[in-house]
PDB file of C-alpha atoms and ligand atoms in Angstrom:
ATOM      1  CA  UNK O   1      19.564   4.743  40.476  1.00 64.00           C
ATOM      2  CA  UNK O   2      16.342   5.926  42.363  1.00 74.00           C
ATOM      3  CA  UNK O   3      12.838   4.721  41.537  1.00 78.00           C
ATOM      4  CA  UNK O   4      12.178   8.464  40.360  1.00 76.00           C
ATOM      5  CA  UNK O   5      15.061   8.747  38.492  1.00 77.00           C
ATOM      6  CA  UNK O   6      14.374   5.449  36.806  1.00 78.00           C
ATOM      7  CA  UNK O   7      10.863   6.813  36.042  1.00 75.00           C
ATOM      8  CA  UNK O   8      11.737  10.183  34.698  1.00 74.00           C
ATOM      9  CA  UNK O   9      14.559   8.408  32.311  1.00 77.00           C
ATOM     10  CA  UNK O  10      11.796   6.121  31.173  1.00 77.00           C
ATOM     11  CA  UNK O  11       9.593   8.671  30.347  1.00 74.00           C
ATOM     12  CA  UNK O  12      12.104  10.522  28.656  1.00 69.00           C
ATOM     13  CA  UNK O  13      12.749   7.804  26.236  1.00 72.00           C
ATOM     14  CA  UNK O  14       9.112   7.277  25.733  1.00 74.00           C
ATOM     15  CA  UNK O  15       8.909  10.787  24.588  1.00 73.00           C
ATOM     16  CA  UNK O  16      11.805  10.396  22.337  1.00 76.00           C
ATOM     17  CA  UNK O  17      10.722   7.240  20.903  1.00 79.00           C
ATOM     18  CA  UNK O  18       7.400   8.836  20.109  1.00 78.00           C
ATOM     19  CA  UNK O  19       8.693  11.994  18.733  1.00 78.00           C
ATOM     20  CA  UNK O  20      10.923   9.869  16.402  1.00 80.00           C
ATOM     21  CA  UNK O  21       7.827   7.834  15.251  1.00 82.00           C
ATOM     22  CA  UNK O  22       5.775  10.779  14.506  1.00 82.00           C
ATOM     23  CA  UNK O  23       8.873  12.421  12.458  1.00 83.00           C
ATOM     24  CA  UNK O  24       8.649   9.108  10.555  1.00 84.00           C
ATOM     25  CA  UNK O  25       5.091   8.987   9.732  1.00 89.00           C
ATOM     26  CA  UNK O  26       3.921  12.549   9.926  1.00 91.00           C
ATOM     27  CA  UNK O  27       4.026  13.656   6.345  1.00 94.00           C
ATOM     28  CA  UNK O  28       2.784  10.417   4.814  1.00 96.00           C
ATOM     29  CA  UNK O  29      -0.051  10.646   7.369  1.00 96.00           C
ATOM     30  CA  UNK O  30      -1.326  13.971   6.529  1.00 95.00           C
ATOM     31  CA  UNK O  31      -1.118  12.847   2.738  1.00 96.00           C
ATOM     32  CA  UNK O  32      -2.808   9.287   3.500  1.00 97.00           C
ATOM     33  CA  UNK O  33      -5.597  10.977   5.894  1.00 97.00           C
ATOM     34  CA  UNK O  34      -6.645  13.417   3.027  1.00 97.00           C
ATOM     35  CA  UNK O  35      -6.884  10.580   0.459  1.00 97.00           C
ATOM     36  CA  UNK O  36      -9.151   8.455   2.812  1.00 98.00           C
ATOM     37  CA  UNK O  37     -11.518  11.718   3.258  1.00 98.00           C
ATOM     38  CA  UNK O  38     -11.504  12.190  -0.584  1.00 97.00           C
ATOM     39  CA  UNK O  39     -12.342   8.478  -1.354  1.00 97.00           C
ATOM     40  CA  UNK O  40     -15.054   8.311   1.523  1.00 98.00           C
ATOM     41  CA  UNK O  41     -16.435  11.606   0.054  1.00 98.00           C
ATOM     42  CA  UNK O  42     -16.160  10.233  -3.724  1.00 96.00           C
ATOM     43  CA  UNK O  43     -17.907   6.958  -2.823  1.00 96.00           C
ATOM     44  CA  UNK O  44     -20.465   8.477  -0.426  1.00 97.00           C
ATOM     45  CA  UNK O  45     -19.634   6.126   2.599  1.00 97.00           C
ATOM     46  CA  UNK O  46     -18.150   7.013   5.816  1.00 97.00           C
ATOM     47  CA  UNK O  47     -16.443   3.614   6.312  1.00 98.00           C
ATOM     48  CA  UNK O  48     -14.095   2.398   3.942  1.00 98.00           C
ATOM     49  CA  UNK O  49     -12.309  -0.837   3.535  1.00 98.00           C
ATOM     50  CA  UNK O  50      -8.775  -0.402   3.777  1.00 98.00           C
ATOM     51  CA  UNK O  51      -5.901  -3.279   3.024  1.00 98.00           C
ATOM     52  CA  UNK O  52      -2.584  -2.700   4.449  1.00 98.00           C
ATOM     53  CA  UNK O  53      -0.399  -5.033   2.302  1.00 98.00           C
ATOM     54  CA  UNK O  54       2.730  -5.431   4.451  1.00 98.00           C
ATOM     55  CA  UNK O  55       1.155  -3.522   7.370  1.00 98.00           C
ATOM     56  CA  UNK O  56       3.495  -4.856   9.871  1.00 97.00           C
ATOM     57  CA  UNK O  57       2.687  -3.746  13.399  1.00 97.00           C
ATOM     58  CA  UNK O  58      -0.045  -1.389  12.281  1.00 96.00           C
ATOM     59  CA  UNK O  59       1.506   1.533  12.276  1.00 95.00           C
ATOM     60  CA  UNK O  60      -0.714   2.914  10.008  1.00 97.00           C
ATOM     61  CA  UNK O  61      -3.413   0.434  10.127  1.00 98.00           C
ATOM     62  CA  UNK O  62      -4.402   1.502  13.866  1.00 97.00           C
ATOM     63  CA  UNK O  63      -4.719   4.905  13.302  1.00 97.00           C
ATOM     64  CA  UNK O  64      -6.805   4.469  10.120  1.00 98.00           C
ATOM     65  CA  UNK O  65      -9.045   2.163  12.085  1.00 98.00           C
ATOM     66  CA  UNK O  66      -9.239   5.089  14.733  1.00 98.00           C
ATOM     67  CA  UNK O  67     -10.902   7.276  11.960  1.00 98.00           C
ATOM     68  CA  UNK O  68     -13.577   4.517  11.810  1.00 98.00           C
ATOM     69  CA  UNK O  69     -12.600   2.756   8.709  1.00 98.00           C
ATOM     70  CA  UNK O  70     -12.023  -1.249   8.345  1.00 98.00           C
ATOM     71  CA  UNK O  71      -8.726  -2.364   7.865  1.00 98.00           C
ATOM     72  CA  UNK O  72      -7.007  -5.602   6.548  1.00 98.00           C
ATOM     73  CA  UNK O  73      -3.377  -6.325   7.333  1.00 98.00           C
ATOM     74  CA  UNK O  74      -1.565  -8.750   5.409  1.00 98.00           C
ATOM     75  CA  UNK O  75       1.824  -9.576   6.557  1.00 98.00           C
ATOM     76  CA  UNK O  76       3.562 -12.948   6.523  1.00 98.00           C
ATOM     77  CA  UNK O  77       5.199 -12.298  10.159  1.00 98.00           C
ATOM     78  CA  UNK O  78       3.230 -13.590  12.890  1.00 98.00           C
ATOM     79  CA  UNK O  79       5.146 -11.367  15.550  1.00 98.00           C
ATOM     80  CA  UNK O  80       4.457  -8.206  13.355  1.00 98.00           C
ATOM     81  CA  UNK O  81       0.491  -9.509  13.550  1.00 98.00           C
ATOM     82  CA  UNK O  82       0.234 -10.396  17.282  1.00 98.00           C
ATOM     83  CA  UNK O  83       1.912  -6.805  17.705  1.00 98.00           C
ATOM     84  CA  UNK O  84      -0.729  -5.323  15.495  1.00 98.00           C
ATOM     85  CA  UNK O  85      -3.538  -6.865  17.393  1.00 98.00           C
ATOM     86  CA  UNK O  86      -2.225  -5.634  20.811  1.00 98.00           C
ATOM     87  CA  UNK O  87      -1.988  -2.431  19.548  1.00 97.00           C
ATOM     88  CA  UNK O  88      -5.753  -2.448  18.193  1.00 98.00           C
ATOM     89  CA  UNK O  89      -6.854  -3.662  21.358  1.00 98.00           C
ATOM     90  CA  UNK O  90      -5.042  -0.951  23.513  1.00 98.00           C
ATOM     91  CA  UNK O  91      -6.676   1.578  20.939  1.00 97.00           C
ATOM     92  CA  UNK O  92     -10.296  -0.056  21.209  1.00 98.00           C
ATOM     93  CA  UNK O  93     -10.643  -0.932  17.469  1.00 98.00           C
ATOM     94  CA  UNK O  94     -10.165  -4.540  17.712  1.00 98.00           C
ATOM     95  CA  UNK O  95     -13.683  -5.136  15.523  1.00 98.00           C
ATOM     96  CA  UNK O  96     -12.133  -2.661  12.864  1.00 98.00           C
ATOM     97  CA  UNK O  97      -8.786  -4.398  12.227  1.00 98.00           C
ATOM     98  CA  UNK O  98      -8.519  -8.055  10.690  1.00 98.00           C
ATOM     99  CA  UNK O  99      -4.973  -9.553  10.836  1.00 98.00           C
ATOM    100  CA  UNK O 100      -4.369 -12.094   8.217  1.00 98.00           C
ATOM    101  CA  UNK O 101      -0.905 -14.051   7.887  1.00 98.00           C
ATOM    102  CA  UNK O 102       0.112 -13.854   4.040  1.00 98.00           C
ATOM    103  CA  UNK O 103       2.127 -12.273   1.553  1.00 97.00           C
ATOM    104  CA  UNK O 104       1.624 -10.130  -1.483  1.00 97.00           C
ATOM    105  CA  UNK O 105       2.506 -12.835  -3.626  1.00 95.00           C
ATOM    106  CA  UNK O 106      -0.155 -15.015  -2.564  1.00 95.00           C
ATOM    107  CA  UNK O 107      -2.698 -12.103  -1.559  1.00 97.00           C
ATOM    108  CA  UNK O 108      -5.859 -13.271  -2.889  1.00 97.00           C
ATOM    109  CA  UNK O 109      -5.597 -16.560  -0.542  1.00 97.00           C
ATOM    110  CA  UNK O 110      -6.241 -14.212   2.376  1.00 97.00           C
ATOM    111  CA  UNK O 111      -8.431 -11.155   0.378  1.00 97.00           C
ATOM    112  CA  UNK O 112     -10.609 -10.988  -2.041  1.00 97.00           C
ATOM    113  CA  UNK O 113     -10.000  -9.472  -5.545  1.00 97.00           C
ATOM    114  CA  UNK O 114     -11.848  -5.702  -6.149  1.00 96.00           C
ATOM    115  CA  UNK O 115     -12.644  -5.549  -2.575  1.00 97.00           C
ATOM    116  CA  UNK O 116     -10.756  -2.785  -1.029  1.00 98.00           C
ATOM    117  CA  UNK O 117     -11.221   1.437  -1.643  1.00 98.00           C
ATOM    118  CA  UNK O 118      -7.532   2.110  -0.393  1.00 98.00           C
ATOM    119  CA  UNK O 119      -4.421  -0.080  -0.452  1.00 98.00           C
ATOM    120  CA  UNK O 120      -1.317   0.585   1.242  1.00 98.00           C
ATOM    121  CA  UNK O 121       1.972  -0.655   0.238  1.00 98.00           C
ATOM    122  CA  UNK O 122       4.428   0.776   2.692  1.00 98.00           C
ATOM    123  CA  UNK O 123       8.078  -0.322   2.649  1.00 98.00           C
ATOM    124  CA  UNK O 124       7.255  -3.567   0.849  1.00 98.00           C
ATOM    125  CA  UNK O 125       8.368  -3.590  -2.753  1.00 98.00           C
ATOM    126  CA  UNK O 126      11.821  -3.013  -1.273  1.00 98.00           C
ATOM    127  CA  UNK O 127      11.835  -6.356  -0.087  1.00 98.00           C
ATOM    128  CA  UNK O 128       9.632  -9.033  -2.386  1.00 97.00           C
ATOM    129  CA  UNK O 129      11.291 -10.574  -5.154  1.00 96.00           C
ATOM    130  CA  UNK O 130       9.111  -9.548  -7.820  1.00 97.00           C
ATOM    131  CA  UNK O 131       7.940  -5.622  -7.237  1.00 97.00           C
ATOM    132  CA  UNK O 132       5.851  -5.754 -10.436  1.00 97.00           C
ATOM    133  CA  UNK O 133       4.450  -8.996 -10.232  1.00 97.00           C
ATOM    134  CA  UNK O 134       3.314  -8.270  -6.511  1.00 97.00           C
ATOM    135  CA  UNK O 135       2.461  -4.752  -7.178  1.00 97.00           C
ATOM    136  CA  UNK O 136       0.144  -6.137  -9.967  1.00 96.00           C
ATOM    137  CA  UNK O 137      -1.734  -8.355  -7.262  1.00 94.00           C
ATOM    138  CA  UNK O 138      -2.108  -5.447  -5.043  1.00 96.00           C
ATOM    139  CA  UNK O 139      -3.813  -3.454  -7.643  1.00 97.00           C
ATOM    140  CA  UNK O 140      -6.259  -6.283  -8.285  1.00 97.00           C
ATOM    141  CA  UNK O 141      -7.402  -5.945  -4.734  1.00 98.00           C
ATOM    142  CA  UNK O 142      -8.236  -2.217  -5.612  1.00 98.00           C
ATOM    143  CA  UNK O 143     -12.093  -1.443  -6.304  1.00 97.00           C
ATOM    144  CA  UNK O 144     -12.394   0.210  -9.560  1.00 96.00           C
ATOM    145  CA  UNK O 145     -11.625   3.917  -8.710  1.00 96.00           C
ATOM    146  CA  UNK O 146      -9.313   3.055  -5.761  1.00 97.00           C
ATOM    147  CA  UNK O 147      -6.275   4.660  -4.558  1.00 98.00           C
ATOM    148  CA  UNK O 148      -2.891   2.930  -3.704  1.00 98.00           C
ATOM    149  CA  UNK O 149      -0.526   4.585  -1.443  1.00 98.00           C
ATOM    150  CA  UNK O 150       2.694   3.478  -2.220  1.00 98.00           C
ATOM    151  CA  UNK O 151       5.976   4.443  -0.136  1.00 98.00           C
ATOM    152  CA  UNK O 152       9.500   3.175  -0.917  1.00 98.00           C
ATOM    153  CA  UNK O 153      12.934   3.823  -0.427  1.00 98.00           C
ATOM    154  CA  UNK O 154      14.793   6.313  -2.589  1.00 98.00           C
ATOM    155  CA  UNK O 155      17.850   5.594  -4.181  1.00 98.00           C
ATOM    156  CA  UNK O 156      19.109   9.064  -4.761  1.00 97.00           C
ATOM    157  CA  UNK O 157      18.757  10.075  -0.760  1.00 98.00           C
ATOM    158  CA  UNK O 158      20.574   6.928  -0.101  1.00 98.00           C
ATOM    159  CA  UNK O 159      23.616   8.351  -1.824  1.00 98.00           C
ATOM    160  CA  UNK O 160      23.450  11.474   0.158  1.00 97.00           C
ATOM    161  CA  UNK O 161      23.342   9.778   3.399  1.00 97.00           C
ATOM    162  CA  UNK O 162      26.153   7.635   2.923  1.00 97.00           C
ATOM    163  CA  UNK O 163      28.418  10.417   1.708  1.00 97.00           C
ATOM    164  CA  UNK O 164      27.126  12.514   4.784  1.00 96.00           C
ATOM    165  CA  UNK O 165      28.114  10.028   6.983  1.00 95.00           C
ATOM    166  CA  UNK O 166      31.378   9.942   5.421  1.00 97.00           C
ATOM    167  CA  UNK O 167      31.272   6.532   3.806  1.00 98.00           C
ATOM    168  CA  UNK O 168      31.950   7.480   0.408  1.00 98.00           C
ATOM    169  CA  UNK O 169      32.619   4.718  -1.707  1.00 98.00           C
ATOM    170  CA  UNK O 170      29.469   3.450  -0.548  1.00 98.00           C
ATOM    171  CA  UNK O 171      27.924   6.519  -1.701  1.00 98.00           C
ATOM    172  CA  UNK O 172      29.247   5.960  -5.177  1.00 98.00           C
ATOM    173  CA  UNK O 173      28.247   2.357  -5.027  1.00 98.00           C
ATOM    174  CA  UNK O 174      24.542   3.259  -4.757  1.00 98.00           C
ATOM    175  CA  UNK O 175      25.105   5.425  -7.620  1.00 97.00           C
ATOM    176  CA  UNK O 176      26.017   2.623 -10.174  1.00 96.00           C
ATOM    177  CA  UNK O 177      24.183  -0.422  -8.121  1.00 98.00           C
ATOM    178  CA  UNK O 178      21.211  -1.791 -10.132  1.00 96.00           C
ATOM    179  CA  UNK O 179      19.193  -2.020  -6.841  1.00 98.00           C
ATOM    180  CA  UNK O 180      20.426   1.239  -5.106  1.00 98.00           C
ATOM    181  CA  UNK O 181      22.441  -0.712  -2.508  1.00 98.00           C
ATOM    182  CA  UNK O 182      25.392   0.656  -1.055  1.00 98.00           C
ATOM    183  CA  UNK O 183      27.195  -3.047  -0.769  1.00 97.00           C
ATOM    184  CA  UNK O 184      26.316  -6.521   0.587  1.00 96.00           C
ATOM    185  CA  UNK O 185      26.059  -5.354   4.150  1.00 97.00           C
ATOM    186  CA  UNK O 186      23.424  -3.288   3.158  1.00 98.00           C
ATOM    187  CA  UNK O 187      19.962  -4.137   5.343  1.00 97.00           C
ATOM    188  CA  UNK O 188      17.748  -2.810   2.452  1.00 98.00           C
ATOM    189  CA  UNK O 189      17.398  -5.279  -0.414  1.00 98.00           C
ATOM    190  CA  UNK O 190      16.305  -2.513  -3.117  1.00 98.00           C
ATOM    191  CA  UNK O 191      15.849   1.206  -3.356  1.00 98.00           C
ATOM    192  CA  UNK O 192      13.836   3.039  -6.491  1.00 98.00           C
ATOM    193  CA  UNK O 193      14.155   6.396  -7.885  1.00 97.00           C
ATOM    194  CA  UNK O 194      11.013   8.587  -8.542  1.00 97.00           C
ATOM    195  CA  UNK O 195      11.056   7.470 -12.345  1.00 96.00           C
ATOM    196  CA  UNK O 196      11.057   3.692 -11.529  1.00 97.00           C
ATOM    197  CA  UNK O 197       8.130   4.124  -9.195  1.00 97.00           C
ATOM    198  CA  UNK O 198       5.844   6.122 -11.691  1.00 97.00           C
ATOM    199  CA  UNK O 199       6.865   3.278 -14.229  1.00 97.00           C
ATOM    200  CA  UNK O 200       5.719   0.770 -11.930  1.00 97.00           C
ATOM    201  CA  UNK O 201       2.348   2.041 -11.026  1.00 97.00           C
ATOM    202  CA  UNK O 202       1.708   3.143 -14.893  1.00 97.00           C
ATOM    203  CA  UNK O 203       2.787  -0.546 -15.768  1.00 96.00           C
ATOM    204  CA  UNK O 204       0.290  -1.799 -13.125  1.00 96.00           C
ATOM    205  CA  UNK O 205      -2.452   0.118 -14.856  1.00 95.00           C
ATOM    206  CA  UNK O 206      -2.729   3.128 -12.617  1.00 97.00           C
ATOM    207  CA  UNK O 207      -2.597   6.693 -12.882  1.00 96.00           C
ATOM    208  CA  UNK O 208       0.133   8.105 -10.867  1.00 96.00           C
ATOM    209  CA  UNK O 209      -0.648  11.189  -8.509  1.00 95.00           C
ATOM    210  CA  UNK O 210       2.027  13.409  -6.748  1.00 91.00           C
ATOM    211  CA  UNK O 211       4.890  12.253  -5.352  1.00 96.00           C
ATOM    212  CA  UNK O 212       6.156  13.264  -2.069  1.00 97.00           C
ATOM    213  CA  UNK O 213       9.367  13.564  -0.607  1.00 97.00           C
ATOM    214  CA  UNK O 214       9.328  11.764   3.108  1.00 97.00           C
ATOM    215  CA  UNK O 215      12.034  12.628   5.577  1.00 95.00           C
ATOM    216  CA  UNK O 216      14.452  15.110   3.665  1.00 96.00           C
ATOM    217  CA  UNK O 217      16.051  16.467   6.774  1.00 95.00           C
ATOM    218  CA  UNK O 218      15.142  14.279   9.674  1.00 92.00           C
ATOM    219  CA  UNK O 219      17.724  11.386   8.986  1.00 92.00           C
ATOM    220  CA  UNK O 220      20.426  13.767   8.143  1.00 93.00           C
ATOM    221  CA  UNK O 221      20.371  16.610  11.084  1.00 92.00           C
ATOM    222  CA  UNK O 222      21.720  15.196  14.501  1.00 90.00           C
ATOM    223  CA  UNK O 223      19.290  13.146  16.629  1.00 87.00           C
ATOM    224  CA  UNK O 224      19.220  15.623  19.178  1.00 89.00           C
ATOM    225  CA  UNK O 225      17.582  18.214  17.145  1.00 90.00           C
ATOM    226  CA  UNK O 226      14.599  15.496  16.505  1.00 87.00           C
ATOM    227  CA  UNK O 227      14.562  14.559  20.383  1.00 87.00           C
ATOM    228  CA  UNK O 228      14.593  18.219  21.246  1.00 88.00           C
ATOM    229  CA  UNK O 229      10.998  19.286  22.028  1.00 87.00           C
ATOM    230  CA  UNK O 230      12.288  23.144  20.987  1.00 88.00           C
ATOM    231  CA  UNK O 231      13.348  22.086  17.413  1.00 91.00           C
ATOM    232  CA  UNK O 232      11.148  19.300  16.670  1.00 91.00           C
ATOM    233  CA  UNK O 233       7.949  21.328  15.728  1.00 92.00           C
ATOM    234  CA  UNK O 234       9.838  23.725  13.327  1.00 94.00           C
ATOM    235  CA  UNK O 235      11.702  20.573  11.701  1.00 93.00           C
ATOM    236  CA  UNK O 236       8.450  18.956  11.146  1.00 94.00           C
ATOM    237  CA  UNK O 237       7.036  21.936   9.606  1.00 94.00           C
ATOM    238  CA  UNK O 238       9.961  22.318   7.480  1.00 95.00           C
ATOM    239  CA  UNK O 239       9.484  18.576   6.564  1.00 95.00           C
ATOM    240  CA  UNK O 240       5.773  19.187   5.556  1.00 95.00           C
ATOM    241  CA  UNK O 241       6.793  22.282   3.330  1.00 96.00           C
ATOM    242  CA  UNK O 242       9.744  20.415   1.582  1.00 97.00           C
ATOM    243  CA  UNK O 243       7.434  17.365   0.744  1.00 96.00           C
ATOM    244  CA  UNK O 244       5.623  19.182  -1.682  1.00 91.00           C
ATOM    245  CA  UNK O 245       8.496  20.778  -3.539  1.00 96.00           C
ATOM    246  CA  UNK O 246       9.744  18.077  -6.731  1.00 96.00           C
ATOM    247  CA  UNK O 247      13.142  19.762  -5.851  1.00 96.00           C
ATOM    248  CA  UNK O 248      13.454  17.817  -2.827  1.00 97.00           C
ATOM    249  CA  UNK O 249      12.490  14.394  -3.819  1.00 97.00           C
ATOM    250  CA  UNK O 250      16.036  13.739  -4.732  1.00 96.00           C
ATOM    251  CA  UNK O 251      17.569  14.200  -1.104  1.00 97.00           C
ATOM    252  CA  UNK O 252      14.403  12.289   0.791  1.00 97.00           C
ATOM    253  CA  UNK O 253      14.903   8.913   2.436  1.00 97.00           C
ATOM    254  CA  UNK O 254      11.756   7.679   0.979  1.00 98.00           C
ATOM    255  CA  UNK O 255       9.135   8.504  -1.720  1.00 98.00           C
ATOM    256  CA  UNK O 256       5.332   8.342  -1.279  1.00 98.00           C
ATOM    257  CA  UNK O 257       3.168   8.109  -4.139  1.00 97.00           C
ATOM    258  CA  UNK O 258      -0.707   8.086  -4.491  1.00 97.00           C
ATOM    259  CA  UNK O 259      -2.102   6.466  -7.752  1.00 98.00           C
ATOM    260  CA  UNK O 260      -5.776   5.650  -8.722  1.00 97.00           C
ATOM    261  CA  UNK O 261      -7.279   2.883 -10.419  1.00 96.00           C
ATOM    262  CA  UNK O 262      -9.485   3.609 -13.406  1.00 89.00           C
ATOM    263  CA  UNK O 263     -13.052   3.440 -13.308  1.00 82.00           C
ATOM    264  CA  UNK O 264     -15.506   3.639 -10.765  1.00 69.00           C
TER     265      UNK O 264
HETATM  266  C1  SAM Z   1       9.228  -2.146   6.529  1.00 75.18           C
HETATM  267  S1  SAM Z   1       8.450  -3.141   6.999  1.00 75.18           S
HETATM  268  C2  SAM Z   1       7.112  -2.219   6.679  1.00 75.18           C
HETATM  269  C3  SAM Z   1       5.715  -2.299   7.770  1.00 75.18           C
HETATM  270  C4  SAM Z   1       4.650  -1.203   7.625  1.00 75.18           C
HETATM  271  N1  SAM Z   1       4.145  -1.656   6.048  1.00 75.18           N
HETATM  272  C5  SAM Z   1       5.096   0.213   7.704  1.00 75.18           C
HETATM  273  O1  SAM Z   1       5.108   0.984   6.767  1.00 75.18           O
HETATM  274  O2  SAM Z   1       5.279   0.312   9.071  1.00 75.18           O
HETATM  275  C6  SAM Z   1       8.150  -4.487   5.820  1.00 75.18           C
HETATM  276  C7  SAM Z   1       6.961  -5.048   6.248  1.00 75.18           C
HETATM  277  O3  SAM Z   1       6.581  -6.109   4.763  1.00 75.18           O
HETATM  278  C8  SAM Z   1       6.461  -7.431   5.356  1.00 75.18           C
HETATM  279  N2  SAM Z   1       6.607  -8.091   4.295  1.00 75.18           N
HETATM  280  C9  SAM Z   1       7.786  -8.939   4.106  1.00 75.18           C
HETATM  281  N3  SAM Z   1       7.425  -9.707   2.803  1.00 75.18           N
HETATM  282  C10 SAM Z   1       6.552  -9.482   2.483  1.00 75.18           C
HETATM  283  C11 SAM Z   1       5.584  -9.943   1.337  1.00 75.18           C
HETATM  284  N4  SAM Z   1       5.864 -10.556   0.519  1.00 75.18           N
HETATM  285  N5  SAM Z   1       4.119  -9.543   1.518  1.00 75.18           N
HETATM  286  C12 SAM Z   1       3.874  -8.598   2.276  1.00 75.18           C
HETATM  287  N6  SAM Z   1       4.282  -8.356   3.394  1.00 75.18           N
HETATM  288  C13 SAM Z   1       5.933  -8.587   3.365  1.00 75.18           C
HETATM  289  C14 SAM Z   1       7.394  -7.829   6.706  1.00 75.18           C
HETATM  290  O4  SAM Z   1       6.892  -8.701   7.261  1.00 75.18           O
HETATM  291  C15 SAM Z   1       7.099  -6.281   7.242  1.00 75.18           C
HETATM  292  O5  SAM Z   1       6.125  -6.319   8.211  1.00 75.18           O
END
């Protein structure tokens, strides 16, 4: 392979990764960005204190810091935190991003309670031992009136995805499994229904806002349609439109929920 062909392939792969990543995060990012703006207007401050519990490598923490907010990421993985620090440096937001090794169970070993305007809990309740207990800690980290952004895997979406992939027994297994898993080899420890998430946030003392359907079509259509610049924009516009419509929640890979702590 010539150097030029190698560079072209590398650039193609880079574009592909960027498009797939933006397809995964675009709807959540739009809802979250609007929530941050609303919270900043309500509290009358341009700079918010944001906690990303289980924020990993900073998929959202770095873009939030680029908006000028202070973000603390708590995650048990030193590798993820090292990647986060590299990304923050590349984006020129090192001074706004604090990486803390810790977890939701021992959250107050590393952060103060009642100190965050917005808390993200994305892709974490699926993996922790005690989702209700850990969510209670996460809520304690919020100031009165603060906003929780919760993203979790959707159990009904998993039924559809397994069935469309021809794995009918696995699809049926998800239907009856208390954790919404398709079998012992399923890498996802737990999935939630809309009612589960609404119940969890209500029990944690929050008022639930709208639930958004995340990745309704993107994980079901052939990957080439996500990679193809000609179909990417139309697919993304479809995802944005469907996210708002309650009927499509059942099909989504993930569910996103905003919830508010009383007071403030
Ligand atoms: C699916 S990733 C999601 C990362 C990030 N929130 C995102 O949406 O891109 C799950 C993350 O949760 C972290 N994690 C696992 N157990 C945790 C716990 N008990 N408390 C906090 N984070 C945890 C993992 O290290 C990993 O970074």
